[in-house]
Amino acid sequence: MITIQDIAYVRSGTADLETAVGFAVDVVGLELVERTADRAYLRADNRHHCLSFVAGDAGVLATALTLADEDRLAEAETELTKAGLTVTRGDKAAAADRHVREFIAFEDPFGNVVELVVDQKAVPTPVNFARAAGITEFGHVCLDAPDVRAAHRFWTKHFNLKVSDWIGDGACLMRFDPVHHKLAVFQGAGPGLCHMNFQVESIDDVMRSWHFLVDNGIEIEQGPGRHPQSGAVFLYFKGPEGLTYEYSYGVRRIEDDDAWRVRYFDPAEPDAIDMWRGPTNRCASQPQLRGLTGR
């Protein structure tokens, strides 16, 4: 079994690098830590970056997860290959581009490109946030798959993921540490990134950002609201090229795995997605671009 330690980053292709970076900095509030002619790296916590933009076609390039060391990486490569997946090992230049020491890439059974990395570069200095959104960390990522039940079987068979809760057959919320979910799979027509989440310091930060986004004409996709599964107060908003961002506060922690019972929420129930009963239309997803280590 492959043991995930943490989430690492999202790599997103963009046809308009200036607009994508401007939104991530001026609206989301991330720190721009590095910029080249065709690359931009953005930071929210002690990771060198949680989001990188690559000039080219628009769409998510990869979602990355952290493993402990190179031995665990080699074991993951073997297990995934035995499972019938094509696994590519990144070369030194590609690893340097991602600010990791080593990585492998694979497509999950639904076409999502996932990178497993070791030794992601850490930055000890405080984050120089571009806007006071109250961000404390890169919180979680959510992928799309046409068959969420099949995705659940893949992720829990090969990785140390445990199901926290279900939302019908349309979403599976999973954890690898006490946080209610760090990786989730939502039902979508094809592979893609449903959204990337940033935790904020207080409910006041969520509400201040809501007013900021509304005042600046940013499309609010859901919220403010409260999820009954994680207990988190949430706010989803749409960025350029279909990249959905989320702020949330107060996510549940599951400290006792043995005592936790997986729950099934019927999305037809009024409070199943938002306890405050706001609109719950599905958020935009950024489609997955194909190609394991290109760009």
XYZ file of C-alpha atoms in Angstrom:
295
model
C 0.000 0.000 0.000
C 1.227 3.488 -0.920
C 1.389 5.859 2.050
C 0.557 9.477 1.251
C 2.016 11.984 3.680
C 0.487 15.167 2.319
C -0.817 17.008 -0.699
C 1.908 18.849 -2.607
C 0.685 21.075 -5.446
C -1.516 21.555 -8.475
C 0.014 22.192 -11.897
C -2.354 24.068 -14.183
C -1.956 24.940 -17.838
C -3.074 28.382 -18.884
C -3.553 30.106 -22.225
C -3.268 33.487 -20.461
C -0.498 33.408 -17.874
C -0.861 37.074 -16.899
C -4.563 36.720 -16.104
C -4.152 33.437 -14.232
C -1.343 34.805 -12.072
C -3.100 38.115 -11.497
C -6.200 36.350 -10.206
C -4.246 33.990 -7.929
C -2.338 36.926 -6.437
C -4.809 39.806 -6.363
C -7.996 37.846 -5.725
C -7.025 34.582 -4.005
C -4.184 36.309 -2.153
C -1.339 33.860 -2.825
C 2.308 34.897 -2.852
C 4.044 34.834 -6.220
C 7.395 33.265 -5.349
C 8.907 32.686 -8.775
C 8.154 33.762 -12.315
C 9.706 32.944 -15.693
C 8.534 33.559 -19.244
C 6.264 30.513 -19.196
C 6.031 29.505 -15.517
C 4.666 30.953 -12.293
C 4.790 29.473 -8.793
C 2.441 30.532 -6.006
C 2.675 29.883 -2.296
C 0.198 29.618 0.614
C 2.274 27.992 3.390
C 5.744 26.506 3.958
C 5.694 24.629 0.644
C 7.695 26.337 -2.101
C 4.431 26.406 -4.034
C 0.991 24.873 -3.914
C 0.025 26.044 -7.403
C 2.070 26.437 -10.542
C 0.890 27.797 -13.852
C 2.422 26.663 -17.133
C 1.821 28.621 -20.323
C 0.070 26.636 -23.058
C -3.300 24.959 -23.316
C -5.732 25.624 -20.467
C -6.456 22.718 -18.150
C -5.077 20.899 -15.144
C -1.742 19.224 -15.855
C -1.280 17.256 -12.636
C -2.206 16.972 -8.990
C 0.696 16.002 -6.718
C 0.899 14.037 -3.481
C 3.876 13.626 -1.154
C 5.581 10.365 -0.157
C 8.190 9.943 2.574
C 11.329 9.037 0.609
C 12.783 7.485 -2.523
C 12.246 3.929 -1.244
C 8.531 4.597 -0.862
C 8.554 6.143 -4.328
C 10.112 3.018 -5.835
C 7.567 0.825 -4.039
C 4.747 2.996 -5.386
C 6.143 2.699 -8.905
C 6.163 -1.084 -8.586
C 2.666 -1.326 -7.141
C 1.079 0.943 -9.721
C 2.825 -0.846 -12.567
C 1.591 -4.196 -11.260
C -1.905 -2.703 -11.183
C -1.644 -2.171 -14.944
C -1.017 1.576 -14.939
C 1.607 3.336 -17.022
C 4.077 5.031 -14.688
C 6.659 7.581 -15.826
C 9.636 8.642 -13.726
C 10.474 12.304 -14.059
C 13.990 13.285 -15.045
C 16.158 15.750 -13.129
C 15.033 18.734 -15.179
C 11.358 17.940 -14.648
C 11.946 17.421 -10.913
C 13.754 20.757 -10.682
C 10.862 22.423 -12.506
C 8.529 21.076 -9.795
C 10.930 21.957 -6.953
C 11.074 18.350 -5.752
C 13.963 15.889 -5.627
C 12.235 13.003 -7.372
C 8.786 12.156 -8.705
C 6.775 9.678 -10.694
C 3.625 10.357 -12.691
C 0.686 8.150 -13.624
C -2.844 8.404 -14.904
C -5.462 7.009 -12.561
C -8.041 4.686 -14.195
C -10.179 7.716 -15.103
C -7.481 9.833 -16.750
C -6.420 12.126 -13.897
C -2.670 12.743 -13.980
C -1.202 12.312 -10.513
C 2.387 12.974 -9.485
C 3.933 11.342 -6.421
C 6.835 13.418 -5.137
C 9.548 13.270 -2.500
C 11.389 16.154 -0.856
C 9.238 19.042 -1.987
C 11.176 22.234 -1.335
C 10.162 23.981 1.877
C 10.452 27.726 2.484
C 10.947 28.722 6.145
C 10.183 32.429 5.799
C 6.619 33.638 6.470
C 4.322 33.860 3.466
C 4.048 37.343 1.999
C 0.352 37.165 1.156
C -0.777 39.548 -1.554
C -4.172 40.037 0.107
C -5.259 39.548 3.712
C -7.552 36.581 3.047
C -6.518 34.818 6.261
C -5.086 31.774 4.462
C -3.312 29.341 6.795
C -2.563 26.433 4.451
C -3.248 24.579 1.229
C -6.089 22.413 2.498
C -7.250 19.762 0.030
C -7.812 18.827 -3.590
C -10.815 17.292 -5.313
C -10.609 15.288 -8.521
C -13.335 14.323 -10.987
C -14.193 10.827 -12.178
C -17.243 9.477 -14.044
C -17.591 6.594 -11.559
C -16.983 7.693 -7.981
C -17.469 4.207 -6.541
C -14.790 2.819 -8.847
C -12.512 5.736 -7.950
C -13.028 4.953 -4.268
C -12.004 1.351 -4.851
C -8.837 2.427 -6.663
C -7.711 4.973 -4.082
C -8.474 2.887 -1.004
C -6.977 -0.307 -2.469
C -3.619 1.159 -3.467
C -3.239 4.108 -1.072
C -3.621 4.706 2.662
C -6.878 6.578 2.136
C -9.900 6.045 4.342
C -13.418 7.138 3.510
C -14.804 9.779 5.844
C -18.195 10.318 4.200
C -20.200 9.823 1.018
C -22.506 12.317 -0.679
C -24.739 9.902 -2.544
C -22.718 8.247 -5.281
C -21.588 11.678 -6.428
C -18.739 12.381 -4.009
C -16.353 10.418 -1.815
C -14.477 12.368 0.861
C -11.244 10.674 1.975
C -8.467 11.233 4.497
C -4.932 10.037 5.152
C -4.463 12.001 8.370
C -6.944 13.315 10.973
C -8.316 16.073 8.717
C -11.787 15.028 7.508
C -10.695 15.045 3.887
C -7.510 15.923 2.041
C -8.472 14.172 -1.205
C -11.975 13.833 -2.595
C -13.451 12.508 -5.808
C -16.561 14.063 -7.340
C -18.622 12.760 -10.207
C -17.801 14.458 -13.477
C -18.097 13.724 -17.165
C -14.352 13.194 -17.427
C -11.118 13.639 -15.492
C -10.342 17.025 -14.048
C -9.747 19.159 -10.989
C -13.025 19.910 -9.236
C -11.420 22.500 -6.955
C -8.450 23.323 -4.757
C -9.002 24.417 -1.166
C -7.320 26.884 1.167
C -7.992 26.864 4.891
C -8.428 30.269 6.520
C -7.985 31.399 10.097
C -11.550 32.328 11.026
C -15.165 32.472 9.871
C -14.650 36.228 9.687
C -12.065 35.663 6.952
C -14.607 33.677 4.936
C -17.184 36.428 5.243
C -14.744 39.237 4.484
C -13.618 37.396 1.367
C -17.229 36.893 0.327
C -17.800 40.650 0.379
C -14.471 41.254 -1.361
C -15.325 38.805 -4.151
C -18.830 40.196 -4.640
C -17.539 43.775 -4.661
C -14.996 42.830 -7.332
C -17.433 40.994 -9.582
C -15.995 37.512 -8.990
C -18.393 34.647 -9.662
C -19.444 32.931 -6.424
C -20.210 29.301 -7.182
C -21.356 28.205 -3.712
C -21.534 29.772 -0.286
C -21.020 31.100 2.170
C -22.361 27.902 3.695
C -21.499 25.042 6.032
C -20.875 21.458 4.958
C -22.475 18.888 7.294
C -19.771 16.330 6.471
C -16.676 18.266 7.545
C -18.454 20.995 9.495
C -16.440 23.573 7.567
C -17.766 26.971 6.575
C -17.082 27.248 2.850
C -16.926 29.648 -0.053
C -16.294 28.508 -3.642
C -15.462 30.964 -6.397
C -14.525 30.676 -10.049
C -11.158 31.665 -11.403
C -10.000 32.018 -15.001
C -10.203 29.018 -17.321
C -12.500 27.033 -15.052
C -10.184 26.736 -12.040
C -12.359 26.744 -8.915
C -10.905 27.936 -5.612
C -12.354 27.371 -2.141
C -11.816 29.032 1.220
C -12.963 27.101 4.267
C -12.772 27.322 8.037
C -13.370 24.854 10.866
C -12.848 21.508 9.150
C -13.555 18.470 11.309
C -10.706 16.288 12.563
C -11.144 12.537 13.021
C -8.716 11.611 15.765
C -10.059 8.092 16.451
C -10.314 6.030 13.270
C -11.854 3.057 15.065
C -14.665 5.129 16.507
C -15.524 6.901 13.250
C -18.466 5.581 11.226
C -18.684 6.487 7.558
C -21.874 8.377 6.808
C -23.996 8.491 3.658
C -25.640 11.814 2.815
C -28.483 11.904 0.311
C -27.891 14.979 -1.879
C -31.650 15.322 -2.340
C -32.016 16.236 1.341
C -32.143 20.012 1.977
C -29.132 20.128 4.319
C -26.990 17.417 2.706
C -24.492 19.799 1.095
C -25.117 23.124 2.829
C -26.591 23.267 6.341
C -27.458 26.899 5.663
C -29.492 25.827 2.623
C -27.866 28.074 0.069
C -27.620 27.245 -3.655
C -25.634 24.064 -4.288
C -25.165 24.027 -8.041
C -22.101 22.084 -9.063
C -18.908 24.115 -9.268
C -16.880 24.362 -12.451
C -14.052 21.873 -12.980
C -10.849 22.401 -14.888
C -10.521 19.548 -17.421
C -7.494 17.289 -17.295
C -4.905 17.689 -20.033
C -3.246 14.465 -21.154
C 0.457 13.756 -21.002
C 2.330 12.499 -17.947
C 5.466 14.624 -17.743
C 5.145 17.008 -20.659
C 5.460 20.741 -20.056
